[in-house]
mmCIF file of N, CA and C in Angstrom:
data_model
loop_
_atom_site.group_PDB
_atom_site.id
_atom_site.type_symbol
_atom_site.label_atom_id
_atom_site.label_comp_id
_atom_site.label_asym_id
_atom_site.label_seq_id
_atom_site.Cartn_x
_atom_site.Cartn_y
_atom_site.Cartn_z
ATOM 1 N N UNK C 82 -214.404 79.262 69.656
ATOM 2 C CA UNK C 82 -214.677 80.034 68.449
ATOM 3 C C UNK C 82 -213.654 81.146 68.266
ATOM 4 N N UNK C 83 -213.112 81.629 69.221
ATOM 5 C CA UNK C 83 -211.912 82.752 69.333
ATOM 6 C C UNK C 83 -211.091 81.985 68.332
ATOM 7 N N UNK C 84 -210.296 80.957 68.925
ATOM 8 C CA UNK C 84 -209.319 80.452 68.215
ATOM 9 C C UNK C 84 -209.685 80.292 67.105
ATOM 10 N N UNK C 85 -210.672 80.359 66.188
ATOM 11 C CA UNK C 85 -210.677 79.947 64.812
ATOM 12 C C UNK C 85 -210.262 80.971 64.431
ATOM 13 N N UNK C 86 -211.093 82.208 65.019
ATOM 14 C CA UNK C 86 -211.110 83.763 64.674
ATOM 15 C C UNK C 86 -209.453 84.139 64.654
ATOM 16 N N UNK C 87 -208.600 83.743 65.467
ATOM 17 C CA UNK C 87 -207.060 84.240 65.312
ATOM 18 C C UNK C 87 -206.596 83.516 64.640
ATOM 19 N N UNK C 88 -206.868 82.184 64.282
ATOM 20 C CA UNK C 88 -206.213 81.339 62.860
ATOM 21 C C UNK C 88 -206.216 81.912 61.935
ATOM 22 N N UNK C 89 -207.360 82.559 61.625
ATOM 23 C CA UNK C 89 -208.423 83.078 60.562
ATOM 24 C C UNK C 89 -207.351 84.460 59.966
ATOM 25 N N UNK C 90 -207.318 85.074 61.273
ATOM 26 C CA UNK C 90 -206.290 86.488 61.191
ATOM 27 C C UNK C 90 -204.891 86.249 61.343
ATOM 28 N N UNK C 91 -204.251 85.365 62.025
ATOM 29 C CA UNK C 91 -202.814 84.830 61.664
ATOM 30 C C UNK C 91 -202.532 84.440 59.867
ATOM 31 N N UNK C 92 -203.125 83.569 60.085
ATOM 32 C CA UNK C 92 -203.000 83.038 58.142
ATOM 33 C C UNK C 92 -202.807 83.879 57.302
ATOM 34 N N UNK C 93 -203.663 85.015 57.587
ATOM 35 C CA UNK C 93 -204.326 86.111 56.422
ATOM 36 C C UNK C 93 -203.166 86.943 56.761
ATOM 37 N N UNK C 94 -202.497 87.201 58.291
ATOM 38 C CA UNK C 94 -201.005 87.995 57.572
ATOM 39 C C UNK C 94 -200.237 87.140 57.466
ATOM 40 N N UNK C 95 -199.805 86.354 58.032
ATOM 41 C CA UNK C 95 -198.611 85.541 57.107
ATOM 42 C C UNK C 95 -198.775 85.277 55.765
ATOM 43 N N UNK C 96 -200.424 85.179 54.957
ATOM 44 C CA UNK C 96 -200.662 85.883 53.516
ATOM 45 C C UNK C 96 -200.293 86.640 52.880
ATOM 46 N N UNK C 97 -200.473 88.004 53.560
ATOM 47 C CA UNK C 97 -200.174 89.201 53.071
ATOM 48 C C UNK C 97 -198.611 89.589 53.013
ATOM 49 N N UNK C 98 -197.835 89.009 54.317
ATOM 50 C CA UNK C 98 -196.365 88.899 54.440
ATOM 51 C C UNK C 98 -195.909 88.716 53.537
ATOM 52 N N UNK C 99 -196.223 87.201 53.040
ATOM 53 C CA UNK C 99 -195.347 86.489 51.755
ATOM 54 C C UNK C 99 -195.910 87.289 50.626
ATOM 55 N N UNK C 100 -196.653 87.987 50.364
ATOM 56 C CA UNK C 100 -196.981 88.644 49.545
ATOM 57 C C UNK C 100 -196.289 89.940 49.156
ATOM 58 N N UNK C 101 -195.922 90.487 50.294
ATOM 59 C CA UNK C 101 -194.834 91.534 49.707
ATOM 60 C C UNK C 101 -193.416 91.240 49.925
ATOM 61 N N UNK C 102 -193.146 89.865 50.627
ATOM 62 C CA UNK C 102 -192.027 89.431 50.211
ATOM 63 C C UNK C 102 -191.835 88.235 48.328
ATOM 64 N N UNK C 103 -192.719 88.538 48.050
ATOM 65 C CA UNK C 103 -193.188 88.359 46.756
ATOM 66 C C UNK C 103 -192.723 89.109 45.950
ATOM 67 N N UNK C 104 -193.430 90.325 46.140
ATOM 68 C CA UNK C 104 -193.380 91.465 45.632
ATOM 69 C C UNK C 104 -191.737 92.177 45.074
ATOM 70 N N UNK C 105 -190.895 92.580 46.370
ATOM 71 C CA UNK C 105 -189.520 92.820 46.519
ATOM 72 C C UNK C 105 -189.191 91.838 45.701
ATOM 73 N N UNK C 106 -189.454 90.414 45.578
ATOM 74 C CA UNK C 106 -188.019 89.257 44.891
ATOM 75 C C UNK C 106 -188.716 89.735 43.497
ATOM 76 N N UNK C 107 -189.509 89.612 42.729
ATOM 77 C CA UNK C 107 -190.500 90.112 41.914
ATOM 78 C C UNK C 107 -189.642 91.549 41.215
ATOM 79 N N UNK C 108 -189.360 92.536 42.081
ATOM 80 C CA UNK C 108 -188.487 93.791 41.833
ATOM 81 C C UNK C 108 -187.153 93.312 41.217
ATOM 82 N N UNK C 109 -186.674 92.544 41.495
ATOM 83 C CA UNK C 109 -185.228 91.705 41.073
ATOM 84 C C UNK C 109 -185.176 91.096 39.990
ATOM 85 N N UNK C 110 -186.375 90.436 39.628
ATOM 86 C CA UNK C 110 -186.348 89.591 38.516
ATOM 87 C C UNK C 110 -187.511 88.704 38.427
ATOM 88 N N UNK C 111 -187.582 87.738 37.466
ATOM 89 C CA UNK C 111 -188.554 86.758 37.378
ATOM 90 C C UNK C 111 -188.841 85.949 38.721
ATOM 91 N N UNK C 112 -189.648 85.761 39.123
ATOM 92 C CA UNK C 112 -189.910 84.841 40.422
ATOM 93 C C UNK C 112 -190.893 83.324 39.548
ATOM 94 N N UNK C 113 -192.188 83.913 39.024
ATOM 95 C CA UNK C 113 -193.221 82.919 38.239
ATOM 96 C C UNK C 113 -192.458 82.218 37.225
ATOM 97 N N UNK C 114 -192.729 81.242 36.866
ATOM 98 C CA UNK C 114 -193.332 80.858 35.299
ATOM 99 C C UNK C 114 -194.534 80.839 35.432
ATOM 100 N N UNK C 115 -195.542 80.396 33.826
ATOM 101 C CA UNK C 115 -196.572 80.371 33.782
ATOM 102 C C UNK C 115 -196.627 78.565 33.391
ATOM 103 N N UNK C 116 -197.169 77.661 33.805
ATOM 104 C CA UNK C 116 -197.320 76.383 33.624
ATOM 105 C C UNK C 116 -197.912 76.181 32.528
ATOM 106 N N UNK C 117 -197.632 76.236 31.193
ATOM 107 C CA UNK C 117 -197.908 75.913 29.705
ATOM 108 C C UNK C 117 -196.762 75.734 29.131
ATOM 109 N N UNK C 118 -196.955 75.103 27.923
ATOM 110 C CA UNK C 118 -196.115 74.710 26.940
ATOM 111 C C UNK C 118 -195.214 75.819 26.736
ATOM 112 N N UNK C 119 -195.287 76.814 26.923
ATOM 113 C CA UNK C 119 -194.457 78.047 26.540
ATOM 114 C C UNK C 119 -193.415 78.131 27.321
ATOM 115 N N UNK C 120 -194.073 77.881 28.884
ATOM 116 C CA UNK C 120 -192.736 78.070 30.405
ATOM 117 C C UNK C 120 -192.522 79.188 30.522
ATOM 118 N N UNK C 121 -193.229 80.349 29.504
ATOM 119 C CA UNK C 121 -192.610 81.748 29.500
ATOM 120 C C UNK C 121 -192.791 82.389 31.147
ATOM 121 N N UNK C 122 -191.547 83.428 31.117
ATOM 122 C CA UNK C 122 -191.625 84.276 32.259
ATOM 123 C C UNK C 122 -192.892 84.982 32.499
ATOM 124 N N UNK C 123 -193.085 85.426 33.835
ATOM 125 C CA UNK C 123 -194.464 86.361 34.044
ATOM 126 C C UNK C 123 -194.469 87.327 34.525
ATOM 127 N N UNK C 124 -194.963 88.549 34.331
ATOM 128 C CA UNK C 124 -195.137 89.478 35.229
ATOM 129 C C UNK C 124 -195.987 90.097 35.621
ATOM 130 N N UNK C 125 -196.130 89.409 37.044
ATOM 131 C CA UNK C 125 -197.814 89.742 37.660
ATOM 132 C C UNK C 125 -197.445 90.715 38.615
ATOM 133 N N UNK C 126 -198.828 90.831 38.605
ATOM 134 C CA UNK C 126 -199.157 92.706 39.924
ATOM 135 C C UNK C 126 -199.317 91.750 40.925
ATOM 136 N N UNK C 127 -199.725 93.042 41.797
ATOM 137 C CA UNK C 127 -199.806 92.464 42.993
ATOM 138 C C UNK C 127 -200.506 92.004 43.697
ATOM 139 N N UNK C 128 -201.701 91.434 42.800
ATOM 140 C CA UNK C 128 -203.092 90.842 43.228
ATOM 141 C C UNK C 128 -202.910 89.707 42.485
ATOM 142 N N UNK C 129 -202.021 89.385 41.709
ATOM 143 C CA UNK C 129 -201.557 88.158 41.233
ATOM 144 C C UNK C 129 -200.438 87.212 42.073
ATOM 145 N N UNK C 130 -199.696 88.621 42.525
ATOM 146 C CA UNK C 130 -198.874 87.601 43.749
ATOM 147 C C UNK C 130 -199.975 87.457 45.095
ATOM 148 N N UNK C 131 -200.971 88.143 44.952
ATOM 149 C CA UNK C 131 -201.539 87.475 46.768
ATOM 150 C C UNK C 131 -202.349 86.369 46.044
ATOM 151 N N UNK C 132 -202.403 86.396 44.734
ATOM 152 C CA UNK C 132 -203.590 85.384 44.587
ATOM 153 C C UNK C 132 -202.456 83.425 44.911
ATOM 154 N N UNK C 133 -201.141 83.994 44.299
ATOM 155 C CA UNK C 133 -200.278 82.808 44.560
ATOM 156 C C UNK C 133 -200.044 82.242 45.919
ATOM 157 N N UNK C 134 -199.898 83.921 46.706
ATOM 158 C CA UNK C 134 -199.506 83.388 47.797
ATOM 159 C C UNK C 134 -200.711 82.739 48.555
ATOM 160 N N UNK C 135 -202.099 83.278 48.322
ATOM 161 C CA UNK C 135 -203.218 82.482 49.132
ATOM 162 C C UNK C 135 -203.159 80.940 48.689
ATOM 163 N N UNK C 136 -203.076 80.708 47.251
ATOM 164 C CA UNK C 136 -203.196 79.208 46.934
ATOM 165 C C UNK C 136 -201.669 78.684 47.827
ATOM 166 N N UNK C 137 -200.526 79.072 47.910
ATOM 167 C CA UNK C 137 -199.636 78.361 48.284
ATOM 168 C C UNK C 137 -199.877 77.774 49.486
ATOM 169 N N UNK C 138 -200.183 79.267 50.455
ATOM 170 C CA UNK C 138 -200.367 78.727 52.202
ATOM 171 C C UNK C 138 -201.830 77.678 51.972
ATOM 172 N N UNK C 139 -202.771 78.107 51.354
ATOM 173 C CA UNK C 139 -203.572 76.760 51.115
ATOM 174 C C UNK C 139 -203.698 75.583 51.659
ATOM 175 N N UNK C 140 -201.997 75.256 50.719
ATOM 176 C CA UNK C 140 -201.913 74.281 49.713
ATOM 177 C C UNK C 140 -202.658 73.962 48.886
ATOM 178 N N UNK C 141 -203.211 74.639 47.902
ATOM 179 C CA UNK C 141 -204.180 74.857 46.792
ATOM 180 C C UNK C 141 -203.178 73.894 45.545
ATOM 181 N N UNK C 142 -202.280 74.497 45.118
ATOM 182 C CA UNK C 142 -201.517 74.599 43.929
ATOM 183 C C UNK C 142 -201.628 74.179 43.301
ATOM 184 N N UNK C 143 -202.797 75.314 42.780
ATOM 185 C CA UNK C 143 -203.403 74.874 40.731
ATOM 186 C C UNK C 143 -202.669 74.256 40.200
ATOM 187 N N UNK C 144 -201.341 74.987 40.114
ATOM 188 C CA UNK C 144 -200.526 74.293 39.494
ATOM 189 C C UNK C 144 -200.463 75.358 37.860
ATOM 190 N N UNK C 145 -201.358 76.944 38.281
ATOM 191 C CA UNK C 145 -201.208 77.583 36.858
ATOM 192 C C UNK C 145 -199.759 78.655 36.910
ATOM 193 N N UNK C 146 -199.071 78.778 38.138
ATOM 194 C CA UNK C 146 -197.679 79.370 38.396
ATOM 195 C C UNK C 146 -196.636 78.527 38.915
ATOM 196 N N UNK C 147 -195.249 78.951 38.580
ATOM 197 C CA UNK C 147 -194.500 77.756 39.171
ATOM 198 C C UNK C 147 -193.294 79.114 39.918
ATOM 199 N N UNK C 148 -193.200 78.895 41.447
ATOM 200 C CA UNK C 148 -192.259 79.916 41.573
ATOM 201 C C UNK C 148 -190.500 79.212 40.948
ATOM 202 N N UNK C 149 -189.904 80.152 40.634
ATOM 203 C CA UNK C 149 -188.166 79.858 40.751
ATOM 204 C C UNK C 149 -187.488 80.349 41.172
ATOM 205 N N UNK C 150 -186.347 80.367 41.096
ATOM 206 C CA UNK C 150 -185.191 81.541 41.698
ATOM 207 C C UNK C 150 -185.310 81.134 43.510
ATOM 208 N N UNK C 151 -185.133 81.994 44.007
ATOM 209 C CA UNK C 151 -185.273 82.720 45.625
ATOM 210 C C UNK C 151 -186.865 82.216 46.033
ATOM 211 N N UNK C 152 -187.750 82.573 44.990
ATOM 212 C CA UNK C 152 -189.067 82.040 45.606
ATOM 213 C C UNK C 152 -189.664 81.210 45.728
ATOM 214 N N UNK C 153 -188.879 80.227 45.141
ATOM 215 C CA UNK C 153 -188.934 78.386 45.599
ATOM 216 C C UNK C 153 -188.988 78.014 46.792
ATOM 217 N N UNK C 154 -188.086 78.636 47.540
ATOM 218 C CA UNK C 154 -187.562 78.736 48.988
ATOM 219 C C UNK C 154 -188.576 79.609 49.663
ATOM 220 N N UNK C 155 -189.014 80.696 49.355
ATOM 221 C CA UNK C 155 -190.114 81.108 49.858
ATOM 222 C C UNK C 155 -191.757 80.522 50.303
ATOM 223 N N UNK C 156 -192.079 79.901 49.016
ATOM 224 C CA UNK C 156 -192.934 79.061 48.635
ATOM 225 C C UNK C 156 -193.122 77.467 49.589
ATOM 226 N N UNK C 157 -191.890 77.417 49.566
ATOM 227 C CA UNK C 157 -191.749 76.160 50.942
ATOM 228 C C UNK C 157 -191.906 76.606 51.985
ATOM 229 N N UNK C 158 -191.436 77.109 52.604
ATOM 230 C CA UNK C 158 -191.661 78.017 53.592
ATOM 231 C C UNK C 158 -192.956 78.267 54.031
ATOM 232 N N UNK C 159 -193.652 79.232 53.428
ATOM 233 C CA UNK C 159 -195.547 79.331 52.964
ATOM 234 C C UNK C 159 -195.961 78.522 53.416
ATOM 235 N N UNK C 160 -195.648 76.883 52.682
ATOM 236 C CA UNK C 160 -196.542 76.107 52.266
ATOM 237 C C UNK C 160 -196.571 75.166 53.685
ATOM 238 N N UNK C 161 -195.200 75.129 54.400
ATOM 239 C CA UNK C 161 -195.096 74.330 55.731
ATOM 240 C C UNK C 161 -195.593 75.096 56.659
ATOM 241 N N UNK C 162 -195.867 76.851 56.701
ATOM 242 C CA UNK C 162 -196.426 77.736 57.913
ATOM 243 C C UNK C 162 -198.029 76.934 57.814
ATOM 244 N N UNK C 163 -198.355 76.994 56.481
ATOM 245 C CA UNK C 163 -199.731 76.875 56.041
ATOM 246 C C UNK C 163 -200.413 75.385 57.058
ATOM 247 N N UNK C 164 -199.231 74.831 56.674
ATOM 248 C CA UNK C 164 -199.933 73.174 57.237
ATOM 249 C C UNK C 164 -199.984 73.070 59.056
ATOM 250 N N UNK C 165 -198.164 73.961 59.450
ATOM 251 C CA UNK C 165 -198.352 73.875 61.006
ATOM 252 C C UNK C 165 -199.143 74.780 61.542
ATOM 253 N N UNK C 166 -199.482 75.752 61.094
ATOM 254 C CA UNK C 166 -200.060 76.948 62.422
ATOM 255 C C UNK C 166 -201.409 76.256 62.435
ATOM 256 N N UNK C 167 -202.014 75.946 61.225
ATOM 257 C CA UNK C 167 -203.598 75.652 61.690
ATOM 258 C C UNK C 167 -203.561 74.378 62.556
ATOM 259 N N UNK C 168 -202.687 72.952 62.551
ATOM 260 C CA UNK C 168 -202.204 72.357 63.342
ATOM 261 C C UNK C 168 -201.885 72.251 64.653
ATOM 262 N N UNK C 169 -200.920 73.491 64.794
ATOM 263 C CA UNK C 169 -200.892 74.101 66.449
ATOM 264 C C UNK C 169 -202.059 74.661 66.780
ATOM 265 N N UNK C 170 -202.445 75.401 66.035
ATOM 266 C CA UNK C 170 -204.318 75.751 66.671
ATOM 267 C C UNK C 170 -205.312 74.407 67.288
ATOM 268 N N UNK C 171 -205.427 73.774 66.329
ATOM 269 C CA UNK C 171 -206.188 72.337 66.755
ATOM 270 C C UNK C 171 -205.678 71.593 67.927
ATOM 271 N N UNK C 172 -204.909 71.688 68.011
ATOM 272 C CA UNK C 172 -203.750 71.108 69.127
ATOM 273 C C UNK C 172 -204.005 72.196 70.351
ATOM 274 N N UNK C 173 -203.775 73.176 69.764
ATOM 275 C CA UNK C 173 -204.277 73.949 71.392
ATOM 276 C C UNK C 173 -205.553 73.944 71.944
ATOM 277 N N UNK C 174 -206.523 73.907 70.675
ATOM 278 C CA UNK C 174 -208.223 73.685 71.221
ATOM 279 C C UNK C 174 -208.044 72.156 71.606
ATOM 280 N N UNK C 175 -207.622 71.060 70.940
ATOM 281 C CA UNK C 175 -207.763 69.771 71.583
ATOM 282 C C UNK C 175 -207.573 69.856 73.179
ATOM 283 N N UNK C 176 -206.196 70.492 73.255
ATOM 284 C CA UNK C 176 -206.005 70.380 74.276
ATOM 285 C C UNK C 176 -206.722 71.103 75.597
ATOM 286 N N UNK C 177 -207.105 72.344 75.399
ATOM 287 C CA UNK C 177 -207.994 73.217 75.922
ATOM 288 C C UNK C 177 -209.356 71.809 76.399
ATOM 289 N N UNK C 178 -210.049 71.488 75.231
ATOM 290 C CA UNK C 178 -210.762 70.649 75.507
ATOM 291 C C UNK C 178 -210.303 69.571 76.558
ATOM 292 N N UNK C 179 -209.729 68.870 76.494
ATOM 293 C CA UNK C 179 -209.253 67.652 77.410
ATOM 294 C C UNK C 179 -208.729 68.262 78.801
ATOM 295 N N UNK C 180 -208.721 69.244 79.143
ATOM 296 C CA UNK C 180 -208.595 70.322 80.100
ATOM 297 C C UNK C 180 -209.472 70.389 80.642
ATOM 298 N N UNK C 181 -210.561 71.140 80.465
ATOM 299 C CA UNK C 181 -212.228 71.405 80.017
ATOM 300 C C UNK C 181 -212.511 69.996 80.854
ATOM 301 N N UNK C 182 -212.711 69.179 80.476
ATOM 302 C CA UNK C 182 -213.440 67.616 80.760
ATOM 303 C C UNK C 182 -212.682 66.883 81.956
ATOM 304 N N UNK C 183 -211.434 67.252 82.077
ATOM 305 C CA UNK C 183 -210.839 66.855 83.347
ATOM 306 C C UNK C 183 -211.212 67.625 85.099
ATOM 307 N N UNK C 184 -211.411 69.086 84.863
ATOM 308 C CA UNK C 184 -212.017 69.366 85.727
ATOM 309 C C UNK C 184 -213.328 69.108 86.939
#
């Protein structure tokens, strides 16, 4: 049950991370579109970028923001931490387990 508990709290900062590395590219220029007929640029706060960055690490993706620029690359990034760390977790309890039962 620990290990869920530090997945739980790993995720949530590597969340918050990409979130103010959000933020900074965000300071530079457009990072979003908005996914409608329009494509127009966006400019969201910063409860709009954690809301992206939670769907990204997810892998949620509504599909109602599209990053560009620099945060394409970010966004990949996110989205592959998202899939391995909870991965390596399971993998370490598997293994913990099969440990466990060999004794």
């Amino acid at each position: 049950m620990g290990l869920l508990i530090h997945m739980f709290f790993v995720l949530t900062a590597i969340t918050i991370g990409f979130t103010f590395i959000y933020y900074i590219l965000h300071l530079q220029g457009p990072i979003l579109r908005v996914n409608d007929p329009t494509d127009d640029y966006w400019d969201p706060s910063f409860m709009d970028l954690l809301y992206f960055s939670g769907v990204t690490i997810l892998s949620v993706g509504y599909g109602d923001f599209v990053p560009i620029g620099a945060a394409r690359f970010f966004a990949l990034l996110q989205a592959t931490l998202g899939l391995l760390v909870p991965s390596a977790f399971f993998m370490t309890m598997l293994g913990e387990k099969i440990q466990e039962k060999h004794k």
